[in-house]
Coordinates of C-alpha atoms and ligand atoms in Angstrom, one line a residue:
M14 CA -54.2 150.2 37.4
N15 CA -52.7 150.9 34.5
D16 CA -53.5 153.9 33.4
V17 CA -51.3 153.6 29.6
I18 CA -53.4 150.3 29.2
L19 CA -56.4 152.2 30.4
N20 CA -56.1 155.0 27.2
K21 CA -54.8 152.0 24.6
Q22 CA -58.9 150.9 25.8
F23 CA -60.6 153.0 26.1
G24 CA -59.0 156.4 25.4
I25 CA -61.4 158.1 22.9
K26 CA -58.7 161.2 21.5
D27 CA -58.9 164.5 23.3
I28 CA -62.0 163.5 25.4
V29 CA -61.7 160.7 27.6
I30 CA -58.0 160.7 29.5
F31 CA -56.5 158.2 31.5
N32 CA -54.5 159.8 34.0
K33 CA -53.0 158.8 38.0
E34 CA -52.1 163.3 38.0
D35 CA -49.5 162.7 41.1
N36 CA -51.0 159.6 42.8
E37 CA -49.6 156.2 42.4
E38 CA -52.9 154.8 44.2
L39 CA -55.9 156.3 42.0
T40 CA -56.6 155.6 38.6
F41 CA -58.6 158.9 37.1
I42 CA -60.9 159.3 34.2
N43 CA -61.2 162.9 32.5
I44 CA -63.3 163.8 30.9
N45 CA -63.6 167.4 28.1
N46 CA -66.3 167.5 25.6
T47 CA -68.5 169.4 24.3
F48 CA -71.5 170.0 27.2
G49 CA -67.8 170.4 30.1
T50 CA -65.3 169.1 31.5
A51 CA -66.1 166.0 34.7
K52 CA -64.0 164.0 36.0
I53 CA -64.4 160.2 37.9
S54 CA -62.2 157.7 40.2
L55 CA -61.9 154.5 39.0
Y56 CA -61.4 154.2 43.1
G57 CA -65.4 154.1 44.6
A58 CA -66.9 154.7 40.9
Q59 CA -67.1 158.1 41.8
I60 CA -67.2 161.5 40.0
L61 CA -65.3 164.3 41.5
S62 CA -66.1 167.1 39.1
Y63 CA -68.9 168.1 36.8
I64 CA -68.1 171.2 35.0
P65 CA -70.8 172.7 32.5
K66 CA -69.0 175.2 29.7
G67 CA -68.6 178.2 31.9
Q68 CA -70.2 177.0 35.3
Q69 CA -68.9 176.9 39.1
D70 CA -68.1 173.0 39.2
V71 CA -71.5 171.3 40.6
L72 CA -69.9 169.2 42.7
W73 CA -67.7 170.1 45.8
L74 CA -65.0 168.2 46.3
S75 CA -62.6 168.3 50.1
P76 CA -58.9 170.0 49.1
K77 CA -58.5 168.2 52.2
T78 CA -59.2 164.5 51.0
A79 CA -56.9 161.7 50.7
F80 CA -56.7 160.0 47.5
K81 CA -55.5 156.8 50.1
Q82 CA -56.5 152.6 49.1
G83 CA -58.6 151.6 52.0
K84 CA -59.9 156.0 52.7
A85 CA -63.3 157.6 51.1
I86 CA -62.7 160.6 49.3
R87 CA -64.6 163.6 49.9
G88 CA -66.7 164.6 47.6
G89 CA -68.4 164.3 44.7
I90 CA -71.0 161.2 43.8
P91 CA -69.5 158.6 46.7
L92 CA -72.0 155.1 46.2
C93 CA -73.7 153.8 49.7
F94 CA -74.1 150.3 49.0
P95 CA -74.6 147.9 50.2
W96 CA -75.6 149.7 53.4
F97 CA -76.2 153.4 54.0
G98 CA -74.7 154.6 57.2
P99 CA -73.1 152.1 60.2
H100 CA -73.9 148.3 59.7
V101 CA -77.2 147.4 61.7
T102 CA -75.3 145.2 63.8
D103 CA -71.2 145.5 63.1
K104 CA -70.6 148.6 64.2
T105 CA -67.2 147.8 62.6
K106 CA -67.3 146.8 59.4
P107 CA -66.9 149.7 57.4
Q108 CA -69.9 152.9 56.8
H109 CA -71.3 153.5 53.7
G110 CA -70.7 150.4 52.6
F111 CA -67.5 149.3 50.1
A112 CA -68.7 150.4 46.6
R113 CA -66.9 153.6 47.9
T114 CA -63.5 151.7 48.9
S115 CA -63.5 148.9 46.1
N116 CA -61.7 149.5 43.2
W117 CA -64.5 149.2 40.0
Q118 CA -63.2 148.0 36.1
V119 CA -64.3 149.7 33.2
Q120 CA -67.0 148.0 31.0
S121 CA -67.2 150.5 28.1
I122 CA -67.0 154.3 27.5
N123 CA -68.3 156.5 24.8
Q124 CA -69.3 158.9 22.7
Q125 CA -73.4 159.7 22.1
D126 CA -74.9 160.7 19.0
N127 CA -75.4 164.3 21.3
G128 CA -71.7 165.1 22.1
A129 CA -73.0 163.5 25.4
T130 CA -70.5 161.3 27.0
K131 CA -71.1 157.7 28.6
V132 CA -68.9 155.6 31.2
V133 CA -70.3 152.3 32.4
L134 CA -67.4 150.7 35.5
M135 CA -68.5 147.4 36.2
L136 CA -68.5 145.6 40.6
E137 CA -68.8 142.3 41.6
Q138 CA -68.4 140.1 44.6
S139 CA -64.1 139.2 46.2
D140 CA -62.8 137.9 48.8
D141 CA -63.5 141.2 50.5
S142 CA -67.1 141.6 50.0
L143 CA -68.4 138.5 50.4
A144 CA -66.2 138.6 53.5
L145 CA -67.8 142.8 54.8
W146 CA -71.9 141.3 52.9
P147 CA -71.6 137.8 51.8
Y148 CA -73.8 137.5 48.2
C149 CA -72.6 137.4 44.4
F150 CA -73.9 140.6 43.1
N151 CA -73.4 142.7 39.6
A152 CA -73.3 146.5 40.5
I153 CA -72.8 149.2 37.7
V154 CA -72.3 152.8 37.3
E155 CA -73.5 154.6 34.4
F156 CA -72.3 158.6 34.0
E157 CA -72.7 159.9 31.1
I158 CA -71.5 164.2 30.8
G159 CA -73.8 166.0 28.5
D160 CA -75.9 169.4 29.0
S161 CA -76.7 167.0 32.0
L162 CA -75.0 165.0 34.3
K163 CA -76.8 161.8 34.9
V164 CA -75.9 158.6 38.0
S165 CA -76.9 155.2 37.6
F166 CA -76.3 153.2 39.9
I167 CA -77.7 149.3 38.9
V168 CA -77.4 146.1 41.0
T169 CA -78.7 142.4 39.8
N170 CA -78.8 139.7 42.2
T171 CA -76.3 136.7 40.4
D172 CA -76.1 134.5 43.5
H173 CA -79.0 131.9 44.2
Q174 CA -80.4 133.4 46.8
K175 CA -82.8 136.8 47.4
F176 CA -81.1 140.0 49.7
E177 CA -81.3 143.2 51.4
Y178 CA -79.5 146.4 50.4
S179 CA -79.4 149.2 51.0
D180 CA -78.3 152.4 48.3
A181 CA -77.8 155.9 48.1
L182 CA -76.3 158.7 46.3
H183 CA -74.5 161.0 48.9
T184 CA -74.1 163.8 46.4
Y185 CA -71.3 166.9 47.7
F186 CA -73.1 169.9 46.0
N187 CA -70.8 172.4 45.6
I188 CA -72.7 175.8 47.0
S189 CA -71.8 179.3 47.5
N190 CA -72.5 179.9 50.3
I191 CA -74.4 177.1 53.0
D192 CA -75.4 180.8 55.2
D193 CA -77.3 181.8 50.9
I194 CA -78.5 179.2 49.4
K195 CA -82.3 178.0 50.0
I196 CA -83.5 174.5 48.7
D197 CA -86.9 173.6 47.8
G198 CA -88.6 170.5 47.2
F199 CA -89.7 169.1 50.7
D200 CA -91.9 171.0 52.3
N201 CA -94.9 169.2 53.7
A202 CA -92.2 166.3 53.4
T203 CA -92.2 164.1 57.3
Y204 CA -88.1 163.6 57.8
Y205 CA -86.4 161.3 60.6
E206 CA -83.6 163.4 62.2
A207 CA -80.5 161.6 62.2
F208 CA -81.1 158.5 63.2
G209 CA -83.7 159.0 65.3
N210 CA -87.3 156.7 65.2
E211 CA -89.3 160.0 65.6
L212 CA -91.4 160.6 62.4
L213 CA -91.1 163.8 62.1
L214 CA -93.8 166.9 60.0
Q215 CA -91.9 170.2 58.1
S216 CA -93.4 172.7 56.3
T217 CA -91.1 174.4 54.4
F218 CA -87.5 173.8 54.4
A219 CA -84.5 176.2 56.6
L220 CA -82.0 175.4 57.3
H221 CA -80.2 175.8 61.4
P222 CA -77.2 178.3 60.4
G223 CA -73.7 176.3 61.4
E224 CA -75.4 173.6 62.7
E225 CA -75.4 169.7 61.8
N226 CA -78.2 169.4 59.5
N227 CA -78.5 165.2 59.3
R228 CA -82.5 165.0 57.4
R229 CA -84.0 161.5 56.2
Y230 CA -87.0 162.4 54.9
V231 CA -89.1 159.5 53.9
N232 CA -91.8 159.2 51.3
H233 CA -90.2 161.7 48.6
T234 CA -90.5 160.5 45.5
T235 CA -89.4 163.9 43.9
E236 CA -86.8 166.4 42.5
T237 CA -84.1 168.5 44.8
V238 CA -83.5 172.0 43.9
I239 CA -80.8 174.2 45.7
I240 CA -81.1 178.2 44.9
D241 CA -77.4 178.9 44.2
P242 CA -77.6 183.2 44.3
G243 CA -73.9 184.3 45.3
F244 CA -73.2 181.4 41.8
N245 CA -76.5 182.6 39.7
R246 CA -77.4 179.6 39.6
T247 CA -80.5 176.8 40.4
I248 CA -79.2 173.8 40.6
H249 CA -82.2 170.7 39.5
A250 CA -81.1 167.5 40.8
D251 CA -84.3 164.9 40.2
K252 CA -84.2 161.0 41.1
A253 CA -86.0 157.3 40.1
G254 CA -85.6 154.3 41.9
S255 CA -85.1 156.4 45.1
K256 CA -87.8 156.7 48.5
V257 CA -85.7 158.7 50.8
T258 CA -83.2 161.5 50.2
V259 CA -81.2 162.6 52.7
V260 CA -80.7 166.1 53.6
W261 CA -76.9 166.6 55.7
N262 CA -74.1 169.6 56.3
P263 CA -72.3 168.8 59.3
G264 CA -71.8 173.1 60.9
L265 CA -69.2 174.0 62.4
V266 CA -68.1 171.9 64.8
T267 CA -68.5 168.6 63.2
S268 CA -66.7 170.1 60.5
Q269 CA -63.6 170.2 62.7
K270 CA -64.2 166.6 63.6
I271 CA -63.9 165.2 60.5
G272 CA -59.8 164.9 59.7
D273 CA -60.3 165.3 55.6
M274 CA -61.7 168.8 55.1
H275 CA -61.5 172.1 56.5
P276 CA -63.5 173.9 59.5
E277 CA -64.6 175.9 57.2
G278 CA -65.3 173.9 54.9
Y279 CA -68.8 173.0 55.2
K280 CA -70.0 176.2 53.8
N281 CA -68.8 175.6 50.6
F282 CA -71.5 172.0 50.7
I283 CA -75.1 170.7 51.1
C284 CA -75.4 166.8 50.5
A285 CA -79.0 166.4 48.7
E286 CA -78.3 162.1 48.1
P287 CA -81.1 159.9 47.0
A288 CA -81.4 157.1 48.5
N289 CA -83.2 153.3 50.1
A290 CA -82.0 154.0 52.9
Y291 CA -83.6 152.7 56.1
A292 CA -82.8 149.4 57.8
G293 CA -86.3 147.8 58.1
V294 CA -88.4 149.9 56.1
D295 CA -86.7 151.5 52.6
M296 CA -84.4 149.0 51.5
I297 CA -84.6 147.1 48.7
E298 CA -85.0 143.2 48.1
L299 CA -84.0 141.5 45.6
E300 CA -84.5 137.2 44.2
P301 CA -81.8 135.7 42.3
G302 CA -81.8 137.3 38.3
K303 CA -83.6 140.3 39.4
S304 CA -82.3 143.5 39.2
F305 CA -82.6 147.0 40.9
T306 CA -81.7 151.1 39.1
L307 CA -81.3 154.2 41.8
S308 CA -80.6 157.3 39.4
T309 CA -80.0 160.9 40.0
T310 CA -80.6 163.2 36.9
I311 CA -78.4 166.5 37.9
M312 CA -78.8 170.3 35.4
V313 CA -77.9 174.0 36.1
K314 CA -80.4 176.3 34.7
Ligands
TA6_401 O1 -75.5 161.3 55.0 C1 -75.5 161.4 55.7 C2 -74.3 161.2 56.3 O2 -75.1 159.7 56.7 C3 -73.7 161.6 58.0 O3 -74.5 160.7 59.1 C4 -72.6 162.1 58.4 O4 -71.7 160.6 58.9 C5 -72.8 161.8 56.3 O5 -73.4 160.7 55.6 C6 -71.3 161.9 55.7 O6 -70.3 160.6 56.3 P1 -68.4 159.3 56.1 O7 -68.1 158.6 56.3 O8 -68.9 159.9 54.9 O9 -67.8 160.9 56.8

């Protein structure tokens, strides 16, 4: 994508700048407004950084991520669509769907009256997507960069038949140390362990230090709160249009198997993911012409 043309069409002087940095393959939108800075990749429609003024980054990005077409970017908020995790019947299809490895178009970028910046990106079916998922769709991601970060993912069925899909905002939160944080918002919540089938109940939230934590909380429609004394902050991640929250941290053993992060990288993030993602239980069903929105609003206090 040509960043010179994008800057002419959508750039906003001193606030919104497109560049390729030293990367030939991907194009990024850099935002610098009164509330802070942010960086969004057109590849994947993925926000990689959101730094409210005076803060550490709210999002974690792996220093080892490849930034290459065909490979998902490790960090920020990858978008999982139209399925979550491995494809249910065909394991050769890409994990977490194709949205995060597609090139999205810019639809609009505007400054809001309150000084926030709104970026709207779009994706529709292509020969590649139809080969993986045989439906016509229109997908929009709206990012609002202000005193909070709001991300909305809107899918419209533009086909003549109904379809089902899963989605998730696979958010990597930047934390000071996995051993020191606390997570609120899951007391007495029911969950499935990873891809297991047994529904379990937890009284209070406890991460297992150093081990992989991978839980899918079902019927969970409320906010996730990350209390981080090391960064002297609490992150509130509210959501709408989602009945599942996935909480994931790979721990040391799994991290060592993930090529695009440092083995110790797991210490510095926790994924808390608003989702609609449980095959047969929690899918979104859309009739032709209908739309559905999944969104999250992230605020640091
Ligand atoms: O959200 C948890 C999860 O589904 C885990 O099972 C783990 O595989 C993670 O996502 C990351 O997936 P990725 O394909 O990005 O390596």
